[in-house]
Coordinates of C-alpha atoms and ligand atoms in Angstrom, one line a residue:
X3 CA 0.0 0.0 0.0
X4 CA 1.6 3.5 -1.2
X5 CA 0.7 6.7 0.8
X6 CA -0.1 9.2 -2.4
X7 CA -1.4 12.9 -2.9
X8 CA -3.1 13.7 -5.6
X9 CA -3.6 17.5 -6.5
X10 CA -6.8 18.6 -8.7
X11 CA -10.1 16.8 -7.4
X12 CA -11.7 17.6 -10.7
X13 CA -12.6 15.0 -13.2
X14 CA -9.6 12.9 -13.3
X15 CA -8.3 14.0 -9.8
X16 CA -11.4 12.5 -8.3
X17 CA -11.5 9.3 -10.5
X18 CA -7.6 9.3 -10.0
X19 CA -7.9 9.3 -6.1
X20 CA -11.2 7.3 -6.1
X21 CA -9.4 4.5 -8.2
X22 CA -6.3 4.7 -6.5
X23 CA -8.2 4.0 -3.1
X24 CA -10.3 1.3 -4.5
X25 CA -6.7 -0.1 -5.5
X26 CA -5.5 -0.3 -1.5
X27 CA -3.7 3.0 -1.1
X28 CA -4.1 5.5 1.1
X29 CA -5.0 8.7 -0.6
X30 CA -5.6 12.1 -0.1
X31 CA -6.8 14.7 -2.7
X32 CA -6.0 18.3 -2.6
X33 CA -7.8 20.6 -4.4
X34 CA -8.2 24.8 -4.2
X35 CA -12.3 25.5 -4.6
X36 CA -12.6 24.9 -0.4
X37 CA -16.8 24.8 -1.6
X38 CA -16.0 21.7 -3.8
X39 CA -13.3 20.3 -1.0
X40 CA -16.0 21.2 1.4
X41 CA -18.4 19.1 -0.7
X42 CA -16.6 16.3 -0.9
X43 CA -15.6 15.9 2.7
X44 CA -19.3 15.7 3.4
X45 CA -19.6 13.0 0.5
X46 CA -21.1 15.4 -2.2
X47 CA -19.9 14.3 -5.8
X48 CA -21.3 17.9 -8.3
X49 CA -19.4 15.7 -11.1
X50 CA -22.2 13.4 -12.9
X51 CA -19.9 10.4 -13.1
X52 CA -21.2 6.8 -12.9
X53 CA -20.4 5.0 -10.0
X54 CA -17.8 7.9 -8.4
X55 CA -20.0 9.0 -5.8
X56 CA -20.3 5.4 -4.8
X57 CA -16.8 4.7 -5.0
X58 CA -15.9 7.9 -2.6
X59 CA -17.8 7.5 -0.1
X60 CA -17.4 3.8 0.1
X61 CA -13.2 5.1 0.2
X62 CA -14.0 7.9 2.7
X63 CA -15.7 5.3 5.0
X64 CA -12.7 3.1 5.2
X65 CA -10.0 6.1 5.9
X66 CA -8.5 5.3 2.8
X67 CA -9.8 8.4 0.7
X68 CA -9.8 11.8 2.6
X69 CA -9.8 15.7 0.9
X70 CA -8.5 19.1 2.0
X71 CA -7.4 22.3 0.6
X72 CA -4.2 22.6 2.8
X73 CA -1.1 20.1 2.1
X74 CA -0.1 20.7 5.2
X75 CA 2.3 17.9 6.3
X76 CA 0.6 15.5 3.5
X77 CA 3.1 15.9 0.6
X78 CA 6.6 15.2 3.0
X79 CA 4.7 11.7 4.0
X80 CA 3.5 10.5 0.1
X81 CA 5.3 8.3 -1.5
X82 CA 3.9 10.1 -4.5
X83 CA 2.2 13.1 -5.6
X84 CA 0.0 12.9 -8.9
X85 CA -0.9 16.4 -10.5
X86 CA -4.2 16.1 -12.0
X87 CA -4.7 19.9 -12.5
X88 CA -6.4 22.1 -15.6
X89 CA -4.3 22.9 -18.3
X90 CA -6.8 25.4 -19.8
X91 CA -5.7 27.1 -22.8
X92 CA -4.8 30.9 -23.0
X93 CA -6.0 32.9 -25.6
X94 CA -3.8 32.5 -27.9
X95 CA -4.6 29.1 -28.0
X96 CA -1.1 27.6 -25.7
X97 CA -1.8 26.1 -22.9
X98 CA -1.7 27.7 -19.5
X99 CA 0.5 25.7 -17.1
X100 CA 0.1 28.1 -13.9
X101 CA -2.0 25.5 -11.7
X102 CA 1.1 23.2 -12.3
X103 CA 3.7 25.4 -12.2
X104 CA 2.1 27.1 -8.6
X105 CA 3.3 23.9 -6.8
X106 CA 6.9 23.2 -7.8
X107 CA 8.2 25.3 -4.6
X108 CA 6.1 23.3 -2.2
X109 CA 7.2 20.3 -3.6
X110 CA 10.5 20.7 -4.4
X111 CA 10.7 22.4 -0.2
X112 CA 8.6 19.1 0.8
X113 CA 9.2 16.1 -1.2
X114 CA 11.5 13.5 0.4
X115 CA 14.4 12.1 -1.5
X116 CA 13.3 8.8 -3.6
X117 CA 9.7 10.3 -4.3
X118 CA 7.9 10.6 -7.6
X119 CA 5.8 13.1 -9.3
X120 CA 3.5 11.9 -11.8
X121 CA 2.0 14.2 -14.2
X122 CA -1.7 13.3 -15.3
X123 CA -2.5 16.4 -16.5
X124 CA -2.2 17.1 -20.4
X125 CA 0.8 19.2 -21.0
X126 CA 2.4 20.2 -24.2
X127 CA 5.4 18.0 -25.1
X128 CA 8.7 19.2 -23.5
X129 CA 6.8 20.8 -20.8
X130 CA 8.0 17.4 -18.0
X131 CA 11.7 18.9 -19.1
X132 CA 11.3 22.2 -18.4
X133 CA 9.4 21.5 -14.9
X134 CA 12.5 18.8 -14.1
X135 CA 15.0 22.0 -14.6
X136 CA 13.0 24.5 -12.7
X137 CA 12.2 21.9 -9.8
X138 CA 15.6 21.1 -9.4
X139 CA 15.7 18.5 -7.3
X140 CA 17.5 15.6 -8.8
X141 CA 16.6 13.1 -6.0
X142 CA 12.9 13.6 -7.4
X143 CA 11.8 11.5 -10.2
X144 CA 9.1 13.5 -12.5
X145 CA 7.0 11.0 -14.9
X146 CA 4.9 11.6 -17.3
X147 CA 1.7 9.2 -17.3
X148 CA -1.4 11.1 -19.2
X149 CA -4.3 10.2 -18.7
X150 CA -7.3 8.9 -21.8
X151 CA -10.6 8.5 -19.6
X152 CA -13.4 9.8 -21.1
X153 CA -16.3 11.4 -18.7
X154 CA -19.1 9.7 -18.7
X155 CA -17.2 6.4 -18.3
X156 CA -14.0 7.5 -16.3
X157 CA -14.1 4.8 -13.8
X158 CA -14.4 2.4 -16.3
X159 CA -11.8 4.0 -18.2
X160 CA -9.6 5.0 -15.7
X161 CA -9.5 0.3 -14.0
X162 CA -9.8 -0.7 -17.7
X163 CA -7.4 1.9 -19.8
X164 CA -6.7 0.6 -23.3
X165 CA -2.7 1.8 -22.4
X166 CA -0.8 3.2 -19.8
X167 CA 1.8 5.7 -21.1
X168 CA 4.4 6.2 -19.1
X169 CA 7.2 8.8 -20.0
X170 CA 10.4 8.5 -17.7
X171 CA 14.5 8.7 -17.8
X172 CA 14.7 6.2 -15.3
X173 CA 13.7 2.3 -15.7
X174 CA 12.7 2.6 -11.7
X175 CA 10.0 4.7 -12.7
X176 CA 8.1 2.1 -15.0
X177 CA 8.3 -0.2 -12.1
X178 CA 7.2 2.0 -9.2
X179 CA 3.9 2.8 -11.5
X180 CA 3.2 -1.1 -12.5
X181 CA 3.3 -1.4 -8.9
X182 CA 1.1 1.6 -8.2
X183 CA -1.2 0.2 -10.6
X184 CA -0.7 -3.5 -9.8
X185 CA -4.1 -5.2 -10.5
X186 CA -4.5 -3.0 -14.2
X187 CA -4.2 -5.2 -17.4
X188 CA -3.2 -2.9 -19.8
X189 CA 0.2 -2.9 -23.0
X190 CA 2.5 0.0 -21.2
X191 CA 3.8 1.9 -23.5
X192 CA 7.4 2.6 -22.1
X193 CA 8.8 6.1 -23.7
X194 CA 10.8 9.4 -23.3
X195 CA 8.6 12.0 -21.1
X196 CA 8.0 14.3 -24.3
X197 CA 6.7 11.6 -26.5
X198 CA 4.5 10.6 -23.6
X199 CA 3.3 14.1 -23.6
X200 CA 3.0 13.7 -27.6
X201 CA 0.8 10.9 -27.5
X202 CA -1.8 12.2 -25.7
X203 CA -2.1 15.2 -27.6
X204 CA -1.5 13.1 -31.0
X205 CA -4.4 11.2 -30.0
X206 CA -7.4 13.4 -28.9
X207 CA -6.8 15.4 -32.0
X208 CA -6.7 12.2 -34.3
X209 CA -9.9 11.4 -32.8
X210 CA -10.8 15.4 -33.7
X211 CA -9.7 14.4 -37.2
X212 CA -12.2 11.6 -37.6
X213 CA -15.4 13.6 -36.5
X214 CA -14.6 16.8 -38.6
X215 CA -14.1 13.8 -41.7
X216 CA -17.2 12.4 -40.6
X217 CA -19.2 15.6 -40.6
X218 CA -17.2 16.8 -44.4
X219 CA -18.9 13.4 -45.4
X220 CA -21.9 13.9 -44.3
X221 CA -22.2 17.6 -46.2
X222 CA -21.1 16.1 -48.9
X223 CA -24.3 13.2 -48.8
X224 CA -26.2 16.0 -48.7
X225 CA -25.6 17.2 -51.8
X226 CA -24.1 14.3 -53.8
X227 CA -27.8 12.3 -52.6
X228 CA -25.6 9.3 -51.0
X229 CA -26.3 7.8 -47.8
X230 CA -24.1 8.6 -44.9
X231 CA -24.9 6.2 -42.4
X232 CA -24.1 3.6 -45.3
X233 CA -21.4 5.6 -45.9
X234 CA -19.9 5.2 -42.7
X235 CA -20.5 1.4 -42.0
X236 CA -18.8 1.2 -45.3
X237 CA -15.5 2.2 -44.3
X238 CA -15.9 1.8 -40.4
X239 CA -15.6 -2.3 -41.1
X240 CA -12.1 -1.5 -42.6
X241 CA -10.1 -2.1 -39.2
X242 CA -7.5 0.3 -40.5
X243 CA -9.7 2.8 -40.0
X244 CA -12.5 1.8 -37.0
X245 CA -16.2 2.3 -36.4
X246 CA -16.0 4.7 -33.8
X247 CA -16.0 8.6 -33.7
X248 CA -17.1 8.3 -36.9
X249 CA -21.0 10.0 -36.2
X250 CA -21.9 13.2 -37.9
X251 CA -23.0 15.1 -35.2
X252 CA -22.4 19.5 -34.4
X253 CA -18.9 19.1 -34.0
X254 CA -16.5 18.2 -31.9
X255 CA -16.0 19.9 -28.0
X256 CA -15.6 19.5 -24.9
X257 CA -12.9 19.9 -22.0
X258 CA -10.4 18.3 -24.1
X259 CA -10.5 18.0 -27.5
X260 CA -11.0 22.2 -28.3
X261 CA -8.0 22.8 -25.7
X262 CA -5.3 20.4 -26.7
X263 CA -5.6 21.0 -30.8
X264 CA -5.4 24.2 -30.2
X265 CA -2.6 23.6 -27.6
X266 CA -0.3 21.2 -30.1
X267 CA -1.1 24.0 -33.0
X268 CA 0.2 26.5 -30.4
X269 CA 3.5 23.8 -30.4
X270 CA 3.7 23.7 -34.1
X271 CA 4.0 27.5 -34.1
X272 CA 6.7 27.7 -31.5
X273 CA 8.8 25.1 -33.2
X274 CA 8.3 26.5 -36.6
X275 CA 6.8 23.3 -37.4
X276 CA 3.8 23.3 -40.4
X277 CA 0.6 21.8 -39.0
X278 CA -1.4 23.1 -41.8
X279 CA -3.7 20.4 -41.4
X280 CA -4.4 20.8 -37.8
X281 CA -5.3 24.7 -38.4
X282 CA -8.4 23.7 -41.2
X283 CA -9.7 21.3 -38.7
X284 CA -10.0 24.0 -35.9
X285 CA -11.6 25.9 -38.9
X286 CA -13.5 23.4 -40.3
X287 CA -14.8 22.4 -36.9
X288 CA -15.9 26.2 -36.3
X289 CA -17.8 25.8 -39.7
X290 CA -19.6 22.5 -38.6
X291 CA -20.6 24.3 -36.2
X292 CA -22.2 27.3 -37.8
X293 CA -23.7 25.2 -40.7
X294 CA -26.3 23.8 -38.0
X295 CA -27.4 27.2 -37.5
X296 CA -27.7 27.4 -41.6
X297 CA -29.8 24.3 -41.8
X298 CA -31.9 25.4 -38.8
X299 CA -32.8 28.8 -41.1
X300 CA -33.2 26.5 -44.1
X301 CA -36.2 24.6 -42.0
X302 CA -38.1 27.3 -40.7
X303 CA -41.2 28.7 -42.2
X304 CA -40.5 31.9 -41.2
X305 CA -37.1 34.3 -40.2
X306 CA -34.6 33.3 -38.0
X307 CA -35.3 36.1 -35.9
X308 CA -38.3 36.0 -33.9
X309 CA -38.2 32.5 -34.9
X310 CA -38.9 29.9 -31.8
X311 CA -36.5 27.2 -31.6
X312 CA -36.6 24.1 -28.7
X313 CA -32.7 23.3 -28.0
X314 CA -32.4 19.5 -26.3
X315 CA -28.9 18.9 -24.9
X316 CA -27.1 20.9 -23.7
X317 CA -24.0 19.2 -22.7
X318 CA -21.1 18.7 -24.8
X319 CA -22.0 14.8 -25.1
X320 CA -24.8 12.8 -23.1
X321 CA -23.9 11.0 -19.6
X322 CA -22.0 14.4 -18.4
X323 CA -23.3 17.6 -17.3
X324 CA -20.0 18.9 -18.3
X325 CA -20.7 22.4 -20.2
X326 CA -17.1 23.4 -21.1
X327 CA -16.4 24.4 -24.7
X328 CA -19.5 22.2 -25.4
X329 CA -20.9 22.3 -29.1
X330 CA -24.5 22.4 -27.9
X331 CA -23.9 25.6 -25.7
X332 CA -21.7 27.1 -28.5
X333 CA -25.0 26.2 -31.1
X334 CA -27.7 27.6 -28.7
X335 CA -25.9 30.8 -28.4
X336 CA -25.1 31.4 -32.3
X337 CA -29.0 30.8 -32.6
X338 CA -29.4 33.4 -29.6
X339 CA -27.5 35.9 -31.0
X340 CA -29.4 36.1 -34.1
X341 CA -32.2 36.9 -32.2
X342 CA -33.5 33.3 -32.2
X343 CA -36.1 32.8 -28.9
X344 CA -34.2 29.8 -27.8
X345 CA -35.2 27.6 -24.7
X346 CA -33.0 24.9 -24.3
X347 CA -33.4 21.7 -22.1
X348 CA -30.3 19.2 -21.0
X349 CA -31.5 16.4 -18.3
X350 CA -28.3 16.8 -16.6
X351 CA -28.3 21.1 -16.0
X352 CA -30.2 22.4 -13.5
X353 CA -32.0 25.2 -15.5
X354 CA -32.4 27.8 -12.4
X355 CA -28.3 27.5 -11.5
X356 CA -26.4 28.0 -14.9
X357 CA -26.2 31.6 -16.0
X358 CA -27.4 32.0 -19.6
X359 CA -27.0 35.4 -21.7
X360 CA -29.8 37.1 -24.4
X361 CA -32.3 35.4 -25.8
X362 CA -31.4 31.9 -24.3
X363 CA -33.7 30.4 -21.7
X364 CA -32.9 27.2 -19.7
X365 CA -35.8 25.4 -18.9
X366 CA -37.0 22.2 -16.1
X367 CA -38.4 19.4 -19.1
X368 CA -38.3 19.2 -22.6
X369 CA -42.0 19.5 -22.4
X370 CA -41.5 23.4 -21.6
X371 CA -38.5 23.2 -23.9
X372 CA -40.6 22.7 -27.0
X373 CA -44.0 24.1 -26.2
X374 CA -44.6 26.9 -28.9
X375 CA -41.8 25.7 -31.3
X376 CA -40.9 26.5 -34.8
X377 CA -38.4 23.9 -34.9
X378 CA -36.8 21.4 -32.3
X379 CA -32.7 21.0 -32.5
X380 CA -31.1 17.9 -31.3
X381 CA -27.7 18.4 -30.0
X382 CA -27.2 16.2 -27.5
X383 CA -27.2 12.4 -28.0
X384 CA -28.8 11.8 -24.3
X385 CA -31.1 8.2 -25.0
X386 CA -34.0 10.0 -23.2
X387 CA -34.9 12.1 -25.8
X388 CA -36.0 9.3 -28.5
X389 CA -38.1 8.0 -25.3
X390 CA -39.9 11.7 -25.2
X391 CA -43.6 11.6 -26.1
X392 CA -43.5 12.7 -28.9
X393 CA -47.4 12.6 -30.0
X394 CA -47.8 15.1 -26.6
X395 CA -44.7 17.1 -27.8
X396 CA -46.1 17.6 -31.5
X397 CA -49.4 19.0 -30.4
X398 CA -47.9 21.5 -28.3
X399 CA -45.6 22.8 -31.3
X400 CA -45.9 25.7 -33.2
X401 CA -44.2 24.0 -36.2
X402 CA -43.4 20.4 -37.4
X403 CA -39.7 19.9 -38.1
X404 CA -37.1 18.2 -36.3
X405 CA -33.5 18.6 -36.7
X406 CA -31.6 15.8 -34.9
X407 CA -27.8 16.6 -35.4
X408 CA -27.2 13.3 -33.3
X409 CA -29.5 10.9 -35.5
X410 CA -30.8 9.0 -32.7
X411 CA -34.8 9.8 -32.9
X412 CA -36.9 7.3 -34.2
X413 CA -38.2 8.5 -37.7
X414 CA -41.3 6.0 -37.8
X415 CA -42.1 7.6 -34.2
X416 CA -41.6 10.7 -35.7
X417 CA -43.4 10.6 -38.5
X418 CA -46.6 8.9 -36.8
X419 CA -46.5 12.6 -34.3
X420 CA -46.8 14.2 -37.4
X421 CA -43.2 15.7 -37.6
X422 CA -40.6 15.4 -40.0
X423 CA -37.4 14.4 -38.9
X424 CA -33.9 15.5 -40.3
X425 CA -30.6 14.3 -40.0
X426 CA -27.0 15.4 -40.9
X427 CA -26.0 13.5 -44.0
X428 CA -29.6 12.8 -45.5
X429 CA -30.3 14.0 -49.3
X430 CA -31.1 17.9 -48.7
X431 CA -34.6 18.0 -47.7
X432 CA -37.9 18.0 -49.2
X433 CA -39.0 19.9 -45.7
X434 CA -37.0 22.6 -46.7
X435 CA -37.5 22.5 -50.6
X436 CA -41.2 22.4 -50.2
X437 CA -40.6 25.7 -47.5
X438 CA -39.0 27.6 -50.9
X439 CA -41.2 26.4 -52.9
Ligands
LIG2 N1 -11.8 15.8 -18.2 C1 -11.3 14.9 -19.0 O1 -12.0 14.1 -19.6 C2 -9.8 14.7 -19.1 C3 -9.3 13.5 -19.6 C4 -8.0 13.3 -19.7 C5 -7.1 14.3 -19.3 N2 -7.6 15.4 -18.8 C6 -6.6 16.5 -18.4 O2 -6.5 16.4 -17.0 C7 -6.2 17.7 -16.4 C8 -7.3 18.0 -15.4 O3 -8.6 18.0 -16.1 P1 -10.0 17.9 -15.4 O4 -11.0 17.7 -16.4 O5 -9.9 16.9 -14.3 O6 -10.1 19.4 -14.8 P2 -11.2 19.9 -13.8 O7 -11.3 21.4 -14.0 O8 -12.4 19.0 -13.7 O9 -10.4 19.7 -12.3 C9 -9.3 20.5 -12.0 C10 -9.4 20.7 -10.5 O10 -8.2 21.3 -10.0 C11 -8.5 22.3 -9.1 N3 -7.4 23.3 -9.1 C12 -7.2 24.3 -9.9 N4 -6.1 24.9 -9.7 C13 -5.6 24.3 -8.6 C14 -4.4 24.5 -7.8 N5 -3.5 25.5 -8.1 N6 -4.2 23.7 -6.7 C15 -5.1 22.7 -6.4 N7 -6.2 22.5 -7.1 C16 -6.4 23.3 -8.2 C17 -9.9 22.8 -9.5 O11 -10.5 23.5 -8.4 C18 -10.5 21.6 -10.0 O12 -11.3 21.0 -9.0 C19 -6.2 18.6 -17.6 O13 -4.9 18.8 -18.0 C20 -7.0 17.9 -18.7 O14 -6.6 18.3 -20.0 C21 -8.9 15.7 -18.7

């Protein structure tokens, strides 16, 4: 059993610590919002996470799992410390390594010889060197170990990871974490601390690159009359290429994916280095985004502005209530800001505590979402809303179309309401040739 610290209680800080108890250590989590700390010392999870508020409590029972805001004496007595704190990206699209970068002097004053630091957070490649220099403390090994979860299945993720990365100078490292993670069956991936840091960033924004293919394919159905869910089983059978984040859908977002293209884009400026490609995808992914907006127009009856339009989902994918950089929000707001009335509905926000600006209104059910609309936008591919009842819904409805950017409503269902239901990647529509007609 190792005594560890684990800085950041956020998304992967609490999965981290949670997991890392359920393991056999002896954790404590640090983290610098005292509300949240406060919250979780009285066995409050606000993260919607399968199965974590479970697995903290059951941890905090035991002794094993405890939180604070003050490292007090904690950090001298770990055998290690894992950083699991936001890397948020500055403007100019780098990332912002402050939260990291705040705790070298406590750690290089507290850290007993022989310790490790192990660097979950995402961090642009070359950033474990430059922290190893300004640390200074050779006695102190720093690995890098990034982490893939995805929210909405983190612990799963986090006991059943499809690789553990592990970045180090010094063979001892690989086997302290094996040991730290003893019962975890995963291929390690032994490597050099910046191609550690590489890979993570290499692979959130190949998995960037297949949705922003997925969504040029599925413009290009539209107008070409092919089929792109056909399309898409067509090639997704060819294992060189994968079934998965293949969807057409409003783009991709989220805590991760927006910040760490733009971050590695950031790293091909400051080395000089051409990532031509990764700059049209930022653009490209912009202009998926903008082209919903477009096909909402195309499907109304009457102007934009003015113009009634029921938002469901919210979130920047279903089974979080994780609003960060999400597509949905981003969507909602564009519609908004063309005067749009929008009144958007998300299972997992509570309406009355999330700010909204202008013409966008949160409300309590989908019900009161889409009484009085024009047009209903799907953005969020939560299961619940191909359950809705949809007869009930129609009735209340100003108008009869139903743009699901998620294509996960039932179009027989649909179509016995009385509505008609469109998709991304779906000839262009009749709905919206007969409106021009
Ligand atoms: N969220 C994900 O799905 C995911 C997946 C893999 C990797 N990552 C990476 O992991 C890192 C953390 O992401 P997250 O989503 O857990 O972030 P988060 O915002 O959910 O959590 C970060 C936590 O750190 C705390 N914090 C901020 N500054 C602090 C400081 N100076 N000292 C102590 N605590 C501080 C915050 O209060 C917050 O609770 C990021 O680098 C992110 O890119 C995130």
């Amino acid at each position: 059993m190792e005594t560890v610290t684990v800085l950041g209680a956020g998304y992967v800080g609490l999965t981290t610590a949670a997991c890392l108890a359920h393991l056999g250590h002896r954790v404590h989590a640090i983290d610098a919002d005292a509300a949240r700390v406060h919250r979780l010392q009285a066995g409050e999870i606000d993260l919607l996470e399968p199965g974590l508020p479970e697995m903290v409590r059951a941890h905090q029972q035991t002794g094993h799992l405890s939180f604070s805001t003050d490292p007090g004496s904690r950090i001298g007595g770990s055998d290690a410390v894992l950083l699991c704190l936001p890397t948020p990206a500055r403007v100019d699209g780098s990332a912002d390594l402050a939260a990291v970068r705040s705790w070298l002097p406590h750690l290089r004053r507290h850290l007993s010889p022989g310790r490790r630091i192990i660097l979950k957070s995402t961090v642009p490649p070359g950033t474990q060197r430059q922290l190893v220099t300004v640390l200074d403390r050779p006695d102190i090994a720093m690995i890098s170990n990034p982490e893939f979860l995805r929210e909405g299945h983190a612990i799963h993720d986090w006991l059943n990871p499809d690789r553990i990365v592990i970045g180090a100078d010094e063979p001892e490292s690989t086997r302290y974490l094996s040991s730290l993670y003893t019962s975890l069956d995963a291929p390690v991936v032994e490597t050099d601390p910046t191609s550690a840091e590489l890979i993570k960033y290499a692979a959130n924004t190949f998995l960037a690159l297949k949705i922003t293919y997925a969504n040029t394919l599925a413009e290009l159905c539209e107008h070409i009359g092919a089929n792109i869910t056909d399309v898409r089983t067509g090639i997704g059978h060819d294992p060189r290429i994968g079934n998965t984040y293949l969807d057409a859908g409003p783009g991709w977002g989220g805590p991760c994916l927006p910040k760490d293209v733009r971050a590695l884009v950031s790293t091909g400026t400051r080395t000089t280095t051409d990532l031509g490609l990764l700059h049209a995808l930022l653009e490209t992914n912009a202009y998926h985004q903008r082209r919903i907006v477009t096909l909402v127009e195309q499907l109304l009856p009457r102007p934009l502005t003015g113009a009634r339009v029921a938002v469901l989902g919210l979130a920047f994918k279903a089974a979080t209530n994780d609003l960060r950089d999400s597509p949905a929000l981003h969507i909602a707001n564009l519609l908004a800001a063309r005067r749009a009335h929008v009144t958007a509905y998300d299972p997992a926000i509570d309406a009355s505590a999330t700010p909204t600006a202008g013409q966008l209104t949160l409300t309590e059910s989908a019900t009161a979402a889409v009484a009085g609309a024009d047009v209903v936008l799907v953005l969020t591919e939560w299961p619940e809303f191909a359950e809705l009842p949809w007869h009930h819904l129609a009735r209340d409805m100003r108008g009869d179309v139903v743009l699901d950017t998620r294509g996960k409503l039932d179009r027989t269902l649909l179509r016995g309401a009385g509505l008609h239901l469109r998709t991304l990647g779906e000839p262009f529509s009749e709905i919206a040739a007969a409106r021009t007609a």
